Amino acid sequence: MSDERLVGIVLVSHSAEVAASVAELAKGLAGGGPAVPVAPAGGTESGGLGTSAELIAAAAASVDRGAGVAVLTDLGSAVLTVKALLAEGDELPEQTRLVDAPFVEGAVAAVVTAATGADLAAVESAAAEAYTYRKV
Amino acid sequence: MLDAHFFRRWMTATAASVDREAERLTALDSPIGDADHGSNLQRGFTAVTAALEKEAPGTPGGVLTLAGRQLISTVGGASGPLYGTLLRRTGKALGDAAEVSPEQLAEALRAGVDAVRTLGGAAPGDKTMIDALVPAVDALGDSFTAARTAAEEGAVATTPLQARKGRASYLGERSIGHQDPGATSAALLVAGLAEAAGE
């Protein structure tokens, strides 16, 4: 099976290291299935803590295979920047969605689900469901 | 009537006051935020003036849409998408007109402020930029100077409030007693309007 139709995942964090590490973690836990396109968009363009609209737009374009793009964020400006870009209408691929999910657990659920060839709605709901998994 | 030159003066005046007040904004952001508000906005408005210089949009809506886009792209903190959305939505509401009346500007700014409220989910009294912007837009029907005064009073009035949005909200009651940096920079933006009008 080719990865042509897999949903793409973008992980937006204030920290480049956090975004990259969560991407590695999610891909690692997804196992040996088809390679889900996952791109981190962490920190500012100058390498500091913060959010970069340019990095987010580039990451989304890089994972777009025509099946939609699920964007997961940490907090604050990461959330607001993605929302502002979605409101703009032309800076992110068509069928890009901000997914309301916990960052780490949601990323794992999203990548594992996307690897099955699930559509964007299924990826979104799997990631959002991670909120309901209680640890104690 | 207000033309593109007026709107460029507004952005230039705001950039200059953000430059002057950057250290104060960052200082206000230190006890209740992450101490980057001044430098973030400074970077954003520097990019705004550079882009306006380069592209020289010919309509009020064009000036604000370009400015908003620059802020979203360059600020790096929550104030980028918030101010970016404010200016961009206001610019879109002004459309392609070469000149707009102060009444049209007031109406467009109200649409911009509404978009910010939708984006950030903040209501008046949450200790945010909304606490300066809402009274300013309400007073804009009287004069630019009245709007400026209303924004400044709104910013000062955030001091006794407890933050309910953003990073400051994690501090709970400890956010009380500090003037909100976002409301303070919003007052600078409104003051820039009065300055552009020569008031």
Coordinates of C-alpha atoms in Angstrom, one line a residue, chain B residues 12-184:
Chain B
T12 CA 3.9 53.8 11.8
A13 CA 2.8 55.7 15.0
T14 CA 2.0 52.4 16.7
A15 CA 5.3 50.9 15.7
A16 CA 7.1 53.9 17.1
S17 CA 5.2 53.8 20.4
V18 CA 5.7 50.0 20.7
D19 CA 9.5 50.7 20.2
R20 CA 9.4 53.3 22.9
E21 CA 7.4 51.2 25.3
A22 CA 8.9 47.7 24.6
E23 CA 10.8 47.5 27.8
R24 CA 7.8 48.5 29.8
L25 CA 5.6 46.0 28.0
T26 CA 8.1 43.2 28.7
A27 CA 8.4 44.3 32.3
L28 CA 4.6 44.1 32.7
D29 CA 4.8 40.7 31.2
S30 CA 7.4 39.4 33.6
P31 CA 5.4 38.8 36.8
I32 CA 2.3 37.3 35.1
G33 CA 3.6 36.2 31.6
D34 CA 6.7 35.0 29.9
A35 CA 8.5 38.3 29.6
D36 CA 8.4 38.6 25.9
H37 CA 5.5 40.9 25.0
G38 CA 7.5 44.0 24.3
S39 CA 10.1 42.3 22.2
N40 CA 7.6 40.2 20.3
L41 CA 5.4 43.2 19.3
Q42 CA 8.5 45.2 18.5
R43 CA 9.6 42.5 16.0
G44 CA 6.0 42.3 14.6
F45 CA 5.5 46.1 14.1
T46 CA 9.0 46.4 12.6
A47 CA 8.0 43.9 10.0
V48 CA 4.7 45.7 9.5
T49 CA 6.4 49.1 8.7
A50 CA 8.9 47.3 6.4
A51 CA 6.2 45.5 4.5
L52 CA 4.1 48.7 4.1
E53 CA 7.1 50.5 2.9
K54 CA 7.8 47.8 0.3
E55 CA 4.3 47.0 -0.9
A56 CA 2.6 50.4 -0.3
P57 CA -1.0 49.2 -0.5
G58 CA -3.3 51.8 -1.8
T59 CA -6.4 51.3 0.3
P60 CA -7.2 51.4 4.0
G61 CA -8.3 47.7 3.9
G62 CA -5.1 46.8 2.0
V63 CA -2.9 48.5 4.7
L64 CA -4.6 46.7 7.6
T65 CA -4.8 43.3 5.9
L66 CA -1.1 43.4 5.1
A67 CA -0.2 44.6 8.6
G68 CA -2.3 41.8 10.2
R69 CA -0.7 39.1 8.0
Q70 CA 2.8 40.4 9.0
L71 CA 1.9 40.2 12.7
I72 CA 0.6 36.6 12.4
S73 CA 3.8 35.6 10.6
T74 CA 6.4 37.4 12.7
V75 CA 5.4 37.9 16.3
G76 CA 5.9 34.3 17.6
G77 CA 3.7 34.7 20.7
A78 CA -0.1 34.8 21.2
S79 CA -0.2 38.5 20.5
G80 CA 0.7 37.8 16.9
P81 CA -2.5 35.9 15.9
L82 CA -4.6 38.1 18.2
Y83 CA -3.4 41.5 16.9
G84 CA -3.0 40.0 13.4
T85 CA -6.6 38.8 13.4
L86 CA -7.8 42.2 14.8
L87 CA -6.1 44.2 11.9
R88 CA -6.8 41.7 9.2
R89 CA -10.5 41.3 10.0
T90 CA -10.9 45.1 10.3
G91 CA -9.1 45.5 7.0
K92 CA -11.4 42.9 5.3
A93 CA -14.4 44.7 6.7
L94 CA -13.2 47.9 5.1
G95 CA -13.1 46.2 1.7
D96 CA -11.6 47.9 -1.4
A97 CA -12.7 51.5 -0.7
A98 CA -10.1 54.1 -1.3
E99 CA -11.4 56.2 1.6
V100 CA -13.5 55.3 4.6
S101 CA -15.4 57.4 7.1
P102 CA -14.6 57.3 10.8
E103 CA -18.0 55.6 11.3
Q104 CA -17.0 52.9 8.8
L105 CA -13.7 52.4 10.6
A106 CA -15.6 52.1 14.0
E107 CA -17.9 49.5 12.5
A108 CA -15.0 47.6 11.0
L109 CA -13.0 47.7 14.2
R110 CA -15.9 46.3 16.0
A111 CA -15.9 43.3 13.6
G112 CA -12.2 43.0 14.2
V113 CA -12.6 43.0 18.0
D114 CA -15.4 40.4 17.7
A115 CA -13.0 38.2 15.7
V116 CA -10.4 38.5 18.4
R117 CA -13.0 37.5 21.0
T118 CA -13.9 34.4 19.0
L119 CA -10.3 33.5 18.4
G120 CA -9.1 33.8 22.0
G121 CA -12.4 33.2 23.8
A122 CA -11.9 36.2 26.1
A123 CA -14.8 38.3 27.4
P124 CA -14.6 41.8 29.0
G125 CA -13.2 41.4 32.6
D126 CA -10.9 38.5 31.8
K127 CA -7.8 40.8 32.0
T128 CA -6.9 40.8 28.4
M129 CA -6.5 43.2 25.4
I130 CA -10.3 43.0 25.1
D131 CA -10.6 45.2 28.2
A132 CA -9.0 48.1 26.4
L133 CA -10.4 47.4 22.9
V134 CA -14.1 47.1 23.7
P135 CA -14.4 50.5 25.5
A136 CA -12.2 52.1 22.8
V137 CA -14.5 50.9 20.0
D138 CA -17.5 52.1 22.0
A139 CA -16.0 55.6 22.4
L140 CA -14.8 55.8 18.8
G141 CA -18.2 57.3 17.8
D142 CA -17.2 60.4 19.8
S143 CA -13.6 61.0 18.7
F144 CA -10.3 59.3 18.3
T145 CA -9.1 61.0 21.5
A146 CA -12.1 59.7 23.4
A147 CA -11.2 56.2 22.2
R148 CA -7.6 56.7 23.3
T149 CA -8.7 57.7 26.8
A150 CA -11.1 54.8 27.0
A151 CA -8.4 52.3 26.0
E152 CA -6.0 53.7 28.5
E153 CA -8.5 53.7 31.3
G154 CA -9.5 50.1 30.3
A155 CA -5.9 49.0 30.5
V156 CA -5.4 50.6 33.9
A157 CA -8.6 49.0 35.1
T158 CA -7.2 45.5 34.5
T159 CA -4.9 45.8 37.5
P160 CA -7.3 44.5 40.2
L161 CA -8.7 41.8 37.9
Q162 CA -7.9 38.1 38.1
A163 CA -6.6 36.7 34.8
R164 CA -8.9 34.2 33.2
K165 CA -7.2 33.7 29.8
G166 CA -3.6 32.8 28.7
R167 CA -0.6 32.0 30.7
A168 CA -1.5 34.5 33.5
S169 CA -4.6 32.5 34.3
Y170 CA -2.4 29.7 35.7
L171 CA -1.4 32.2 38.5
G172 CA -5.0 32.5 39.8
E173 CA -5.3 35.1 42.5
R174 CA -1.6 36.0 42.1
S175 CA -2.4 37.7 38.8
I176 CA -4.3 40.3 40.8
G177 CA -2.4 43.6 41.2
H178 CA -0.6 43.6 37.8
Q179 CA -1.7 45.7 34.8
D180 CA -2.3 43.4 31.8
P181 CA 0.5 43.8 29.2
G182 CA -1.9 42.9 26.3
A183 CA -4.4 45.6 27.4
T184 CA -1.5 48.0 27.7

